[in-house]
XYZ file of C-alpha atoms in Angstrom:
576
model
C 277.440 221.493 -99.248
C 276.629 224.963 -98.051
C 276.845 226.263 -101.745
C 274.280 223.415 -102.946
C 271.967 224.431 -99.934
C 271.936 228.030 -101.092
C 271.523 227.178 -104.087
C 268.114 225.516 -103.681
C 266.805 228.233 -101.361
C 267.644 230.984 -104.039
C 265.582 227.865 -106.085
C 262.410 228.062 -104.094
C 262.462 231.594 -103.660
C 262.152 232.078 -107.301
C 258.623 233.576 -108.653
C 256.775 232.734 -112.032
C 255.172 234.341 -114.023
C 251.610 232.999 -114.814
C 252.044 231.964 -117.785
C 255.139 229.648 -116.773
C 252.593 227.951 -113.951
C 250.302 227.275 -116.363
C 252.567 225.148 -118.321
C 253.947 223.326 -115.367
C 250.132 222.649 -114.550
C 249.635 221.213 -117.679
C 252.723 219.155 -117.566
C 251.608 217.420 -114.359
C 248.685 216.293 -116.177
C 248.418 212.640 -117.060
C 248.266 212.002 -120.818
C 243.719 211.346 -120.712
C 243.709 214.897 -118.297
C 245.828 216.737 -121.346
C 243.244 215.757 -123.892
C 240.267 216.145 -121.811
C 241.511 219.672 -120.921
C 242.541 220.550 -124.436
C 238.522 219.514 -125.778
C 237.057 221.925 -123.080
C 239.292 224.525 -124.079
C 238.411 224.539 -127.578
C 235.028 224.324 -126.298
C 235.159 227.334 -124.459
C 237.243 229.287 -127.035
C 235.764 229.078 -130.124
C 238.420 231.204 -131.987
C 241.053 228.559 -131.343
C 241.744 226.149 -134.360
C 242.543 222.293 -133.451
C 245.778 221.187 -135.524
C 249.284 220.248 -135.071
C 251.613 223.364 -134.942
C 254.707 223.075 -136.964
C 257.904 223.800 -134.429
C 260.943 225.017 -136.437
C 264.157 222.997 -135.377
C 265.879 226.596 -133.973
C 262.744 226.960 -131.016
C 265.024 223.604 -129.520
C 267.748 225.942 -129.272
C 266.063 227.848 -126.135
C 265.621 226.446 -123.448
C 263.150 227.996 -121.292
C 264.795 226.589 -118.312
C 268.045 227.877 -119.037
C 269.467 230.881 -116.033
C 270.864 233.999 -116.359
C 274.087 232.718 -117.723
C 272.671 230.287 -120.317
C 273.476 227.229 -118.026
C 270.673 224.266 -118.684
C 267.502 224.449 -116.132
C 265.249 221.181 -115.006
C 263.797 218.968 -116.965
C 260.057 219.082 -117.213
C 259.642 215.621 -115.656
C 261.937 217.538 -112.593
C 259.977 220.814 -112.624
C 256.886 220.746 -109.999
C 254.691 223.554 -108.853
C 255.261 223.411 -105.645
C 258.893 223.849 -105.200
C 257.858 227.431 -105.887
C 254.837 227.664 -103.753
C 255.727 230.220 -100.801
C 253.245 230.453 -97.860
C 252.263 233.785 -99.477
C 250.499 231.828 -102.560
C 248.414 230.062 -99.777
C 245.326 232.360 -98.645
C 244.580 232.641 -95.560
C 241.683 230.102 -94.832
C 243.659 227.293 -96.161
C 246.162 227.762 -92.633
C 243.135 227.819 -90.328
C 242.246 224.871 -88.394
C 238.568 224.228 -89.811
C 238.308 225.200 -93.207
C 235.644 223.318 -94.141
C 232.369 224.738 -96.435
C 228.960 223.416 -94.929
C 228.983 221.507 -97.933
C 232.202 219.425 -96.921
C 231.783 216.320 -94.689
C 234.361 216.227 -92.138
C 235.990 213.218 -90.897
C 238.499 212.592 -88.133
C 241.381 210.970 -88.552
C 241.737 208.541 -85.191
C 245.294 208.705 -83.462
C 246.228 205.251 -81.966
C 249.214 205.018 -79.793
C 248.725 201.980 -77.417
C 249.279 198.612 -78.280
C 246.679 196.243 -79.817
C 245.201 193.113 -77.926
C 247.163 191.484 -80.825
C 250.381 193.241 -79.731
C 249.514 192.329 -75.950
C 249.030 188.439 -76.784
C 252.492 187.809 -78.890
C 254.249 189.647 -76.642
C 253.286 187.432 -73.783
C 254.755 184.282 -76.039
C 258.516 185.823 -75.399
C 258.059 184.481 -72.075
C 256.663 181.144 -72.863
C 259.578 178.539 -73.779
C 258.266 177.115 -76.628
C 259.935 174.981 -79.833
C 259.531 176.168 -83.144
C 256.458 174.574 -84.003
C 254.716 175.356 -80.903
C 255.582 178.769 -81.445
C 254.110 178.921 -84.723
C 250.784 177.172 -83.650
C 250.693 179.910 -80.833
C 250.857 182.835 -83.586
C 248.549 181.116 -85.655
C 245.927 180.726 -82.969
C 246.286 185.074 -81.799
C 246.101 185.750 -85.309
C 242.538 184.286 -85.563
C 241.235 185.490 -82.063
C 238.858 188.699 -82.448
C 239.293 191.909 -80.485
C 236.476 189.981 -78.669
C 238.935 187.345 -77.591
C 237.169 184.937 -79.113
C 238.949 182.386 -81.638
C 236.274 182.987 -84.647
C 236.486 180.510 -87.349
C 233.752 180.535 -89.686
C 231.457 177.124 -89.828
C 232.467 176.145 -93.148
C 233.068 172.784 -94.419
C 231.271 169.731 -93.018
C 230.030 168.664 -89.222
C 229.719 165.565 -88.681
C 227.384 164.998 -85.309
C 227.992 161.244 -84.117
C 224.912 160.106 -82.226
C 225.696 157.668 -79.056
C 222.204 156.012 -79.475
C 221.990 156.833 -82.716
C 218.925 154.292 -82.994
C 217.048 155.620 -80.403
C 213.915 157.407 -80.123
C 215.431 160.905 -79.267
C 218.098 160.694 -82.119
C 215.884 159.576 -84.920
C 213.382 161.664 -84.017
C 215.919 164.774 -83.893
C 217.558 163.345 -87.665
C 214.391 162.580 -89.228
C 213.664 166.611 -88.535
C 217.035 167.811 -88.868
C 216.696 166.617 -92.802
C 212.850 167.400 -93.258
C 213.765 171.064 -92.554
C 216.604 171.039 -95.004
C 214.587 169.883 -97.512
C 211.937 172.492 -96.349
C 209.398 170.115 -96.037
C 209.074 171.238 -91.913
C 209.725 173.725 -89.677
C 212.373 173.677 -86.702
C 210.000 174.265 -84.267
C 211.004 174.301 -80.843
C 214.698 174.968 -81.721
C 216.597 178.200 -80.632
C 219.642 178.097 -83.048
C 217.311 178.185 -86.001
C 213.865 180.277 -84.656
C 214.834 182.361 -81.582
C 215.507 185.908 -81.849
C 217.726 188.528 -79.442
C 217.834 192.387 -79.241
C 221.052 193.755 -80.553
C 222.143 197.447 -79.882
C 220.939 198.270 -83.018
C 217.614 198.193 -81.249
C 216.120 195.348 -83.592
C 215.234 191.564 -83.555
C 217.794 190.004 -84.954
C 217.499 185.735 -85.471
C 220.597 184.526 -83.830
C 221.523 182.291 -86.669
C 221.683 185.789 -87.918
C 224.304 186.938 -85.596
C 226.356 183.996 -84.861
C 227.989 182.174 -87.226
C 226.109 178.696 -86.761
C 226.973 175.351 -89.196
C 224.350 175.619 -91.411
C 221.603 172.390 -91.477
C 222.753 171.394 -95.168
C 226.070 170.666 -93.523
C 225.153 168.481 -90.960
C 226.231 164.702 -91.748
C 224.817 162.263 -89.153
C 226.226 158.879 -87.909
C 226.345 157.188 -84.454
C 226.537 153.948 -83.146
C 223.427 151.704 -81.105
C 223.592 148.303 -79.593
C 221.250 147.735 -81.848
C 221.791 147.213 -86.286
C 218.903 148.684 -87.467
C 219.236 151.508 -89.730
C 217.783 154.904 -88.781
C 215.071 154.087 -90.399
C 214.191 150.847 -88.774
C 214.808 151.984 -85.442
C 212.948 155.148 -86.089
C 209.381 152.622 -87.350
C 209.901 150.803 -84.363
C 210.186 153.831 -81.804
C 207.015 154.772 -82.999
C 207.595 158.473 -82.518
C 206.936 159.973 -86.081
C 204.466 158.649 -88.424
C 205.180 156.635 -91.660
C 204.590 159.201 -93.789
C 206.728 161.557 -92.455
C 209.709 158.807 -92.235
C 209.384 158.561 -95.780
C 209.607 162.422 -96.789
C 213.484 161.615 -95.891
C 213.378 157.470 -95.948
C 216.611 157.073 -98.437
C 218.352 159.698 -95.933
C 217.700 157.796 -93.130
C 218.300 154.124 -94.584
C 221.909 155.379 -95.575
C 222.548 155.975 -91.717
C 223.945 152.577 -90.650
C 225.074 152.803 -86.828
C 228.333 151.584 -85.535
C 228.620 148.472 -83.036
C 228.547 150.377 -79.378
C 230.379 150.664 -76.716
C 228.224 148.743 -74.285
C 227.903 147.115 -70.809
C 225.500 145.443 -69.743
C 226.048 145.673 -65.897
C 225.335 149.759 -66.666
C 221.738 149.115 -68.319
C 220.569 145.663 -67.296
C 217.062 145.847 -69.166
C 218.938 146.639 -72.419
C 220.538 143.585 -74.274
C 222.116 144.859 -76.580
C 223.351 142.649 -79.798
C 225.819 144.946 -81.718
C 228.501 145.670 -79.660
C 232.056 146.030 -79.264
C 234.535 143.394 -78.034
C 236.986 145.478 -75.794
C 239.233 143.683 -73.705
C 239.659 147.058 -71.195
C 238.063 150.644 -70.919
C 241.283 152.009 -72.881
C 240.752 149.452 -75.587
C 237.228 150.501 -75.903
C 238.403 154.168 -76.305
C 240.758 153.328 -78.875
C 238.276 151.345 -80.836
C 235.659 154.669 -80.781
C 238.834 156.992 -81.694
C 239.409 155.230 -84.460
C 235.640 154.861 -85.209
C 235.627 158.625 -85.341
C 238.837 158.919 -87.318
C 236.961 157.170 -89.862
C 234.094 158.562 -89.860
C 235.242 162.246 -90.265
C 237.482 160.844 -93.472
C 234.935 159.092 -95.218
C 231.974 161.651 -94.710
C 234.762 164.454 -95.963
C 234.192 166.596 -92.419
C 235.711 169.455 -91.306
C 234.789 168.997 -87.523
C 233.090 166.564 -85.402
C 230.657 166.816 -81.988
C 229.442 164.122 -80.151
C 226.461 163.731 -78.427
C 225.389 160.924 -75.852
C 221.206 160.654 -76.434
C 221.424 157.052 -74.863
C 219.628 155.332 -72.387
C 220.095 156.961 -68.272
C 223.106 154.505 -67.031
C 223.373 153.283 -63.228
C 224.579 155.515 -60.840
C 228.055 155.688 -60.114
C 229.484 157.825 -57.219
C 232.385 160.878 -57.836
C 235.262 158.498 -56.407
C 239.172 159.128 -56.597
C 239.271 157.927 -60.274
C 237.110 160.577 -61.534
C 239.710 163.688 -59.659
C 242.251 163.646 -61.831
C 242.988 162.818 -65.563
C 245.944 160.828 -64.554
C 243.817 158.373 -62.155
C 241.134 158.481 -65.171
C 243.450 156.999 -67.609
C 244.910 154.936 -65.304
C 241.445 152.866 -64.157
C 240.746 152.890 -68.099
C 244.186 150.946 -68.384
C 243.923 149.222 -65.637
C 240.157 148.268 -66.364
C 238.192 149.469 -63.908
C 234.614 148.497 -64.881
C 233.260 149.506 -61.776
C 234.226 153.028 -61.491
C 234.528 153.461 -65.384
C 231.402 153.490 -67.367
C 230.893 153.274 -71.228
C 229.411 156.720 -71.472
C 232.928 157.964 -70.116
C 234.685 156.060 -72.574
C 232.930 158.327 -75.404
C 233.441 161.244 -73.666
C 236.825 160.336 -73.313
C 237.386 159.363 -76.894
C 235.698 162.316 -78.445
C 237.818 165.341 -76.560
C 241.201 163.183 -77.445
C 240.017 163.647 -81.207
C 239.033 167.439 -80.356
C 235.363 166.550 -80.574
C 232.446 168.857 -78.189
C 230.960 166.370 -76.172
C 227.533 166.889 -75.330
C 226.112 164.513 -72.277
C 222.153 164.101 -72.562
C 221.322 161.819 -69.752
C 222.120 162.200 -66.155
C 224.724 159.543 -65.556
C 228.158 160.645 -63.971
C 230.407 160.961 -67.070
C 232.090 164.609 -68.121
C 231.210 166.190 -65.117
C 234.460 165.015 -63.377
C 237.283 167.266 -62.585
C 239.618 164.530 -64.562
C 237.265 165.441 -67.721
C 237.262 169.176 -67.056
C 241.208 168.732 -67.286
C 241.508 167.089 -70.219
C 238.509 169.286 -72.347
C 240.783 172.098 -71.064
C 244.060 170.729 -72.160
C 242.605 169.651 -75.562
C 240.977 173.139 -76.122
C 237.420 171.283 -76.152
C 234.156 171.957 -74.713
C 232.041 169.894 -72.729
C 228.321 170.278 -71.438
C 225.457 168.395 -70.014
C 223.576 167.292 -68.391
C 220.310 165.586 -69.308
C 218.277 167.607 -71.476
C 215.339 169.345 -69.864
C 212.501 168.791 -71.990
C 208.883 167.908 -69.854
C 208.480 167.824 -66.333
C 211.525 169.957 -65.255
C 211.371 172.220 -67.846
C 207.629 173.480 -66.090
C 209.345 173.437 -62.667
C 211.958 175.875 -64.080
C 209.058 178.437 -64.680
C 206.802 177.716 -61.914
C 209.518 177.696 -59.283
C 210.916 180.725 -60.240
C 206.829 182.596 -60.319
C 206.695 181.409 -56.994
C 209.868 182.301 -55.512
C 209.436 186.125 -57.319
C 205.870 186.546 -55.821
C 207.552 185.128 -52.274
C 204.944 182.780 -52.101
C 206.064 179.568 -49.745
C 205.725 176.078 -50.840
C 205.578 173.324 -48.685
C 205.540 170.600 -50.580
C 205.772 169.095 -54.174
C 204.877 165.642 -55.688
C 205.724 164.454 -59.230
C 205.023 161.112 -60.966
C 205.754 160.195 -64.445
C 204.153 157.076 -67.150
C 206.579 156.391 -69.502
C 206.696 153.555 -72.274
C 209.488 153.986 -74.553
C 213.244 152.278 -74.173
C 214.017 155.137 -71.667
C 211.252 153.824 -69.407
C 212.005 150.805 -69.609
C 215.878 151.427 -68.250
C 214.630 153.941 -65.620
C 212.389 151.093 -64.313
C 215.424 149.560 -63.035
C 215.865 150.929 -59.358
C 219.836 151.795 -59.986
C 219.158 153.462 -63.138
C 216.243 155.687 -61.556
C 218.214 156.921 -58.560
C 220.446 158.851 -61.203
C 217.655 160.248 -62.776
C 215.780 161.181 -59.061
C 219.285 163.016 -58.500
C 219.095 164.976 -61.864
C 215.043 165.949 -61.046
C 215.460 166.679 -57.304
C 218.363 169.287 -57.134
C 216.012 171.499 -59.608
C 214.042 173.176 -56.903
C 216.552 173.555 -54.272
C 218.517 175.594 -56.237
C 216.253 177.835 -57.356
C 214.186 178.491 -53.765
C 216.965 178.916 -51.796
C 216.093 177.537 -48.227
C 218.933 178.665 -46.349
C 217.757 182.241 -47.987
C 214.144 181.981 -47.018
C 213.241 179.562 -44.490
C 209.832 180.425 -43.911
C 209.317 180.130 -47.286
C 210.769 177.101 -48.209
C 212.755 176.058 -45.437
C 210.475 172.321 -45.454
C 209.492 171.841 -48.825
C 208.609 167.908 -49.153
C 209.592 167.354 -53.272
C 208.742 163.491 -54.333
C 210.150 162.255 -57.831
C 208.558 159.096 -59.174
C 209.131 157.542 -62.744
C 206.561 154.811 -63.735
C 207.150 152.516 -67.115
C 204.499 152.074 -68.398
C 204.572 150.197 -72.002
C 201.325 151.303 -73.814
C 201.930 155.439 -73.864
C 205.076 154.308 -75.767
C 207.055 158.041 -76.076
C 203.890 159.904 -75.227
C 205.112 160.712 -71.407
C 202.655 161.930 -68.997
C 203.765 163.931 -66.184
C 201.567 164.579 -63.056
C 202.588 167.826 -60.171
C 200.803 168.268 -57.241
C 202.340 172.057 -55.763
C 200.879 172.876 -52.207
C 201.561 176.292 -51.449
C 200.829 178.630 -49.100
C 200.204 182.639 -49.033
C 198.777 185.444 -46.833
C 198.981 184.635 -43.665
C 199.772 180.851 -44.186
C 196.839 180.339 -45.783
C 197.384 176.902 -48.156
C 196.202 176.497 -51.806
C 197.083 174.102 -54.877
C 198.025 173.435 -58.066
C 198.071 171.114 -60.083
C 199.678 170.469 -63.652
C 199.199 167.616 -65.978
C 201.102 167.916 -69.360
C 200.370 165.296 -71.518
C 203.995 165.611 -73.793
C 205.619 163.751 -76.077
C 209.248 162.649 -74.538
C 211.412 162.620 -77.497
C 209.334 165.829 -79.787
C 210.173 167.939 -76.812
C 214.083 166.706 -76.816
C 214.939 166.564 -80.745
C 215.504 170.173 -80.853
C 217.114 170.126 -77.088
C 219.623 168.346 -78.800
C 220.415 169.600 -82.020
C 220.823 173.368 -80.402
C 223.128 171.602 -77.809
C 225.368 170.719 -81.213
C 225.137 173.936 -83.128
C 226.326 175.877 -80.244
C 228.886 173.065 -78.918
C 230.379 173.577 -82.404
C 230.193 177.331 -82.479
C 231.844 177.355 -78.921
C 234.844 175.454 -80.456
C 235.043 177.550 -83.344
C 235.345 180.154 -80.622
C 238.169 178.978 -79.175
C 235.878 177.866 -75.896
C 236.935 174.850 -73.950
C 235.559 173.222 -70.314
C 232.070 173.618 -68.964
C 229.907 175.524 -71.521
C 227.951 176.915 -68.320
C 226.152 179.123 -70.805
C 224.336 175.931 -72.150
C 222.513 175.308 -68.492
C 219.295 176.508 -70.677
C 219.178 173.164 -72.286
C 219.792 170.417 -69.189
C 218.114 169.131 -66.255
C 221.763 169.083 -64.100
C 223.243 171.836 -65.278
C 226.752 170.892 -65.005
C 229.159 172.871 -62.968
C 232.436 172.809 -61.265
C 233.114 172.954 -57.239
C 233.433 176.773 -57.120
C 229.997 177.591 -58.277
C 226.449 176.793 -58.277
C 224.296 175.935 -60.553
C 221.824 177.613 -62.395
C 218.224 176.326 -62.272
C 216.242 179.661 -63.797
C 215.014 179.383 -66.939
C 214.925 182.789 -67.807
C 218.482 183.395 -65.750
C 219.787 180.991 -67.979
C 217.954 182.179 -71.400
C 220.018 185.296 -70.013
C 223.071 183.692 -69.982
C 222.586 182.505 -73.609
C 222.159 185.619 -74.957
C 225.197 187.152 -73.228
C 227.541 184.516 -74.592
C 226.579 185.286 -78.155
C 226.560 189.423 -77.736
C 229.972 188.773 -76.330
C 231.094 186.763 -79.266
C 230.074 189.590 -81.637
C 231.497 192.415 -79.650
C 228.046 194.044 -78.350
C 227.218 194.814 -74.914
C 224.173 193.497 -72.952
C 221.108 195.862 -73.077
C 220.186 198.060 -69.442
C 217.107 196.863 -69.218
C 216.280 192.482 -68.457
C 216.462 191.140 -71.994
């Protein structure tokens, strides 16, 4: 061993002559390097002569590897340059630390020692007793989470968006455009998933569709169900919302969409009578019969994901009771058919987070905001959000409140009244159906004033709610606010605002956004309240431990947030 050892030092420390390095040079070029080299040499040298040289058979008898005693040396294919490279062929700038030329670009090499988030994640799964399968779900699911900890999966395939209401004047409305703009025969006006913009680090506009990885419009398949049979056509002539002609840009679209019978009880919309409904001997049957409409749906249409989304009449209101704590006493009143505690609108909810579906609540009625729904959206890895989309009257008291509050101007009072002719009028003129809609509109200014914070500004603020149906302005709401407010030295002044809106133009994008992002928030791995949605509703909905936000612009905040988070960037220093 020590002999071989020597015997390779005595190797390295051999010298060459130049000549010899030359040749090993050439034989460590590839065969297209030889010939390439060989053309510029005779290009260079003019006195050299291309040809084959004749070798006579004795020049095989030396070998000029051979030692001193004649023994055979290494091969070519053995014999590399470097084994006789001594640190006194290197110069001298070659050992210092920067030996770059101006000319060079330098890059550094980053060093990482720690462990990934990756690493973190799986090695919290040793201490999780899980089966096999379970275990392989769990490394499936870190695998596609982002350094972000987001679970990004792209929006391809198919989303099918079941419409509870499907006939309605909201969800037409919203289809009817949905498929226009596809087609590029309209704009999505009013609609921050497809026109907004945000600031990025990068110091530019960017259109968040841009940023985000949203389902794209031509992917959208729509389906529902309606007490009612008419097509979405039909219903959409006889809501009167859109005209004819624009109905008919998309009419074979909308004839194709043929709405399931409902889930439906009377008792929870008494001016409605509806005629194509379910027969459900309990609440659970009824949630079995819309999981399995669902099922069906997502088959047939070929789609990759589903989101539902209630745009139904407002139902009665129903207080928080024990049944609505837990998911345990929730499936329990469903079994045990509890129709006064359970309401159809839960039923969907229900159904649609068992088959991993967003749920998206667009009226004010008790349903998902429960704690027995927040448990099971959280246990099926699901997201939830509501409620009632803020599209007229509350949407201005979102901006005016705020104004006043910033300028500490006090307010002492507040009246609103409402006409209303469409279906949605008609329900809310029922006196149980309006008291859960008074709920959703009072608690707006409350929140945002703060009286407890600044009782001599707002410390007796009189606010008055009133809805009046009122059959010949059809969907074309008008919405009356009387503000009384006071300044410099208590002096009193007024406002007043009359917007003359229509109900369900203002909505239709309200409720496609609340979709796209639903969708992108599962994608994301996001489950339980999507507080970051608040933007969109009247009742923003919120657990126990927190308040909600009223704000418009704190909640346009929020939005924008959520999605820099998603894609790794950091919130700008200045209000964005």
């Amino acid at each position: 061993m020590a002999a071989l050892k020597q015997q390779l030092q005595q190797k390295l420390q051999q010298k060459l002559s130049p000549q010899q390095i030359q040749l090993i040079r050439l034989l460590e070029l590839t065969e297209i390097e030889f010939e390439e080299r060989v053309q510029q040499e005779l290009v260079d040298n003019p006195a050299l002569e291309e040809g084959r040289e004749e070798i006579p058979d004795s020049i095989n008898e030396f070998d000029a590897n051979a030692d001193e005693d004649g023994n055979p040396g290494e091969s070519a294919e053995e014999l590399t340059l470097g084994d006789y490279r001594t640190e006194e062929d290197i110069p001298d700038y070659r050992l210092e630390a920067d030996n770059y030329s101006k000319d060079d670009k330098k890059e550094d090499i980053p060093f990482v020692s720690a462990s990934s988030f990756h690493d973190y994640l799986e090695s919290q799964l040793g201490e999780l007793s899980l089966d096999e399968t379970s275990y392989q779900i769990a490394q499936y699911i870190i695998g596609n989470i982002d350094d972000n900890g987001y679970l990004q999966r792209p929006a391809t395939g198919r989303l099918g968006v079941l419409v509870v209401g499907v006939g309605g004047a909201v969800a037409t409305t919203m289809i009817t455009g949905t498929l226009a703009a596809r087609k590029g025969l309209a704009k999505a006006i009013g609609s921050i998933a497809q026109m907004a913009t945000m600031r990025m680090q990068d110091g530019k506009e960017h259109l968040i569709k841009d940023v985000v990885p949203l389902v794209d419009l031509n992917d959208i398949v729509f389906g529902g169900w309606d007490i009612f049979a008419d097509d979405a056509y039909e219903a959409a002539m006889y809501a009167e919302v859109l005209k004819e002609k624009d109905l008919n840009l998309v009419k074979d679209e909308l004839k194709a969409i043929k709405p399931m019978p409902a889930a439906f009880d009377h008792n929870f919309a008494k001016r409605l009578n509806g005629t194509h409904i379910k027969n459900a001997a309990t609440r659970w049957d009824m949630v079995e019969q819309l999981r399995e409409d669902i099922r069906t749906f997502k088959a047939n249409n070929n789609c990759d994901r589903i989101a539902v989304l209630w745009a139904a009449s407002t139902e009665i209101y129903v207080p928080l009771s024990e049944e609505h704590k837990s998911l345990a006493a929730l499936e329990k009143a469903m079994k045990e058919n509890n129709t006064e505690v359970i309401s159809p609108s839960m039923c969907y909810a229900y159904a649609a987070i068992a088959e991993g579906a967003p749920f998206i609540m667009g009226a004010p009625n008790l349903c998902v905001d429960t704690p027995a729904m927040w448990e099971f959206s959280k246990k099926m890895n699901v997201p939830i959000s509501g409620k009632d989309f803020k599209s007229g009257q509350t949407l201005m008291k979102t901006v005016l409140a705020p104004m006043f509050k910033t300028r500490m101007l006090g307010v002492s009072g507040w009246f609103s009244t409402n006409i209303l002719g469409n279906r949605d009028g008609e329900v809310l003129d029922q006196p149980e159906n309006f008291k859960t809609k008074e709920v959703s509109k009072l608690s707006v200014i409350d929140n945002i004033f703060e009286p407890e914070k600044f009782p001599d500004l707002y410390g007796d603020v009189y606010h008055k709610v009133r809805i009046n149906y009122y059959p010949p302005r059809k969907d074309n709401k008008e919405a009356w606010d009387n503000i009384d407010i006071f300044g410099w030295m208590g002096y009193p002044m007024e406002i007043k605002v009359n917007f003359l809106c229509r109900d369900s133009i203002l909505a239709a994008p309200i409720a496609l956004d609340l979709v796209i992002f639903s969708d992108l928030a599962l994608r994301a791995g996001m489950c339980g309240i999507q507080t970051w949605l608040s933007f969109f509703c009247k009742s923003p909905m919120h657990d126990f431990e927190h308040e909600p936000v009223h704000d418009l612009f704190q909640q346009w905040r929020m939005v924008k947030e959520t999605l820099r988070n998603m894609v790794g960037e950091t919130a700008p220093s200045y209000l964005d």
